[in-house]
C-alpha positions in Angstrom: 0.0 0.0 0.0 0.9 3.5 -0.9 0.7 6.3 1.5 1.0 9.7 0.6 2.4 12.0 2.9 3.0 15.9 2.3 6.9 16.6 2.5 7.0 20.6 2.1 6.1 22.6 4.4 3.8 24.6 1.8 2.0 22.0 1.6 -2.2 23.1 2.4 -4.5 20.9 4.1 -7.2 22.7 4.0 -8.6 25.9 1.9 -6.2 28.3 0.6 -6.0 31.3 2.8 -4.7 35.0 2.3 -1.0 33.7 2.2 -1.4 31.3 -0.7 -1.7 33.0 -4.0 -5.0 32.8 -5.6 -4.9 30.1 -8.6 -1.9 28.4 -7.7 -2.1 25.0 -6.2 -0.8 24.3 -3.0 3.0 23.4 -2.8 3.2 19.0 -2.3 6.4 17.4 -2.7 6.1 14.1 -4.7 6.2 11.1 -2.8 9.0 8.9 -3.0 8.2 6.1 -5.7 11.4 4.1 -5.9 10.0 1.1 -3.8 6.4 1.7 -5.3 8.2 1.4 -9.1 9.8 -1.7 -8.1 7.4 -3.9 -6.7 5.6 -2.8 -9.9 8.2 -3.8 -12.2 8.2 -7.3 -10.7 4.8 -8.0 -10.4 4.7 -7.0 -14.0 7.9 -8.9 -15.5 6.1 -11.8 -13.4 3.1 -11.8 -15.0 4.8 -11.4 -18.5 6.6 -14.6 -17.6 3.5 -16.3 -16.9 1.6 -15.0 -20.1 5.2 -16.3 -22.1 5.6 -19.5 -20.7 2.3 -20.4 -21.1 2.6 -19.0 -25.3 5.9 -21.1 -26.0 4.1 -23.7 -24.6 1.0 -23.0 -27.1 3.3 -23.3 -30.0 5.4 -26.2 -28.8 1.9 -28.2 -28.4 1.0 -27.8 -32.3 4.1 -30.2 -33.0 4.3 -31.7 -29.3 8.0 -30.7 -29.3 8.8 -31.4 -25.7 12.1 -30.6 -26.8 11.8 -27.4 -27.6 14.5 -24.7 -26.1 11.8 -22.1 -25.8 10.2 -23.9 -23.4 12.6 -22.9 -20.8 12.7 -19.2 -21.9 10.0 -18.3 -19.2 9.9 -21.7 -16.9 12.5 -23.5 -14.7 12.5 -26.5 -12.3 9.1 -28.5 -11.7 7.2 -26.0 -13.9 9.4 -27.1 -17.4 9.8 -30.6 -16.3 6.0 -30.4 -16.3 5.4 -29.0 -19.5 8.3 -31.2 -21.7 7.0 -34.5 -19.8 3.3 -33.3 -20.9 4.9 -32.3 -24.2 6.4 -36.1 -24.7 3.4 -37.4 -23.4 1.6 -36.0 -26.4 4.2 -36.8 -28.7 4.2 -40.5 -27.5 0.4 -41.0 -27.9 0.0 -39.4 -31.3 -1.6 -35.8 -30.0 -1.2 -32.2 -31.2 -2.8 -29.2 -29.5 -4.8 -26.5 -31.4 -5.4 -23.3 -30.5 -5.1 -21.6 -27.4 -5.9 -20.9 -23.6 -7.7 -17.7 -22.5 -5.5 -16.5 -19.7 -6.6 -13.8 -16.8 -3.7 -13.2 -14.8 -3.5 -11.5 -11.4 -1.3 -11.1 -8.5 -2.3 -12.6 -5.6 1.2 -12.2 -3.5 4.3 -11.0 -3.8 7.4 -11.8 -1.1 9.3 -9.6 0.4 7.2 -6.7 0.0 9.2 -4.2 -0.6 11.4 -6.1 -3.1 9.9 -9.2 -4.1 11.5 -12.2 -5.3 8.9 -14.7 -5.4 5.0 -14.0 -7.0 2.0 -16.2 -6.5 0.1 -15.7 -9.6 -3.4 -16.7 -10.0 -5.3 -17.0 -13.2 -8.5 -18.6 -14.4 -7.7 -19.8 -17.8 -10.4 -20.8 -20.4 -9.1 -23.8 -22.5 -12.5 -23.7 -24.4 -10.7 -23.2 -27.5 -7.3 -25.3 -26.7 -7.7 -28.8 -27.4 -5.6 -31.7 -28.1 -6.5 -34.0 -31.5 -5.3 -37.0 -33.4 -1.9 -36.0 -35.3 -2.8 -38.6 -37.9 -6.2 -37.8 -38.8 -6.8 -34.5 -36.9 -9.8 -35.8 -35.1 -10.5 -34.4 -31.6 -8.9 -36.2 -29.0 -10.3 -33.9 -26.1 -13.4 -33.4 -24.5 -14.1 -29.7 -24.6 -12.4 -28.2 -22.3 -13.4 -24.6 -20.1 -11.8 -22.7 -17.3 -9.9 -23.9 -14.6 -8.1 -22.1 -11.4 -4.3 -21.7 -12.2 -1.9 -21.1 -9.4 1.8 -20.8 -10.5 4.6 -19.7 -8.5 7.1 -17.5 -10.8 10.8 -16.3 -9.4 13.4 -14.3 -9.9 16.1 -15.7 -11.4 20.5 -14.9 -10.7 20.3 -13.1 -13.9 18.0 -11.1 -13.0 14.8 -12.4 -15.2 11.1 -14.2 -13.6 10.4 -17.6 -14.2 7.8 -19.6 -13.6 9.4 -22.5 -11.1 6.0 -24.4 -10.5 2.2 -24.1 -11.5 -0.7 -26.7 -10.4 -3.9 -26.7 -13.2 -6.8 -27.9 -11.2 -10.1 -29.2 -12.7 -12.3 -28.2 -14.6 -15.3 -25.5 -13.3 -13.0 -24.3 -10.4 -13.2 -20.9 -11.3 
């Protein structure tokens, strides 16, 4: 949370009075935004990491490339083991995915505060229009799919870039 606090001593809480010129607003000294700016910045490279892993991941599916070195552009650890063994397991039972999810992003926490490290991101994503089919004869192999609570936990990495380390898809109708 962002408090605004008046830093001058011009600054006027109340109605201007015969010292403060007429049509000039009252003297307020910006707050300082350094920390503000920051948390910012990571909540929003966190979310872009989310939103990116989740499109390499798109157009890995159409092919089932579980091999595919974008895949770890925007996920690390449990989160790209996850999607290269779903990728192979695709691969291995003849499926391709078309189309693609319907993602709504948010941040639901963000450690430590003041300079986070480590974002909870939340998401109901609609996978309506994402489904897997038959490679051979492009028949759906799916059962229409909808929209389904998302929880991934993305990190930021030595270098200085988020990843997502783990995510957890649960059924479907859960949001």
């Amino acid at each position: 949370m962002l408090a605004v606090t008046a830093c001058s001593s011009d600054a006027v809480s109340g109605p201007p009075d015969a010292t403060q010129p007429t049509g000039q607003p009252p003297s307020i000294s910006a707050p300082p935004t350094t920390s503000f700016s920051v948390v910012d910045k990571a909540k929003q490279d966190a979310v872009t990491a989310y939103r990116g892993m989740w499109q390499d991941f798109v157009a890995a599916g159409t092919t089932s490339d579980w091999q595919s070195p974008k895949l770890g552009r925007y996920a690390t650890g449990v989160a790209l083991t996850n999607l290269s063994r779903g990728l192979y397991a695709d691969h291995y039972n003849g499926l391709v995915t078309k189309g693609e999810p319907i993602l709504n992003p948010s941040v639901s926490s963000a450690e430590p505060a003041n300079d986070p490290k480590k974002i909870i991101v939340t998401d109901c994503g609609d996978s309506t229009r994402w489904l897997k089919y038959r490679a051979d004869n492009g028949q759906l192999a799916d059962t229409p799919g909808g929209r389904r609570l998302i929880n991934a936990i993305v990190e930021k990495q030595a270098d200085g870039s988020w990843k997502v380390s783990d995510f957890g898809v649960h059924d479907l109708g859960t949001c």
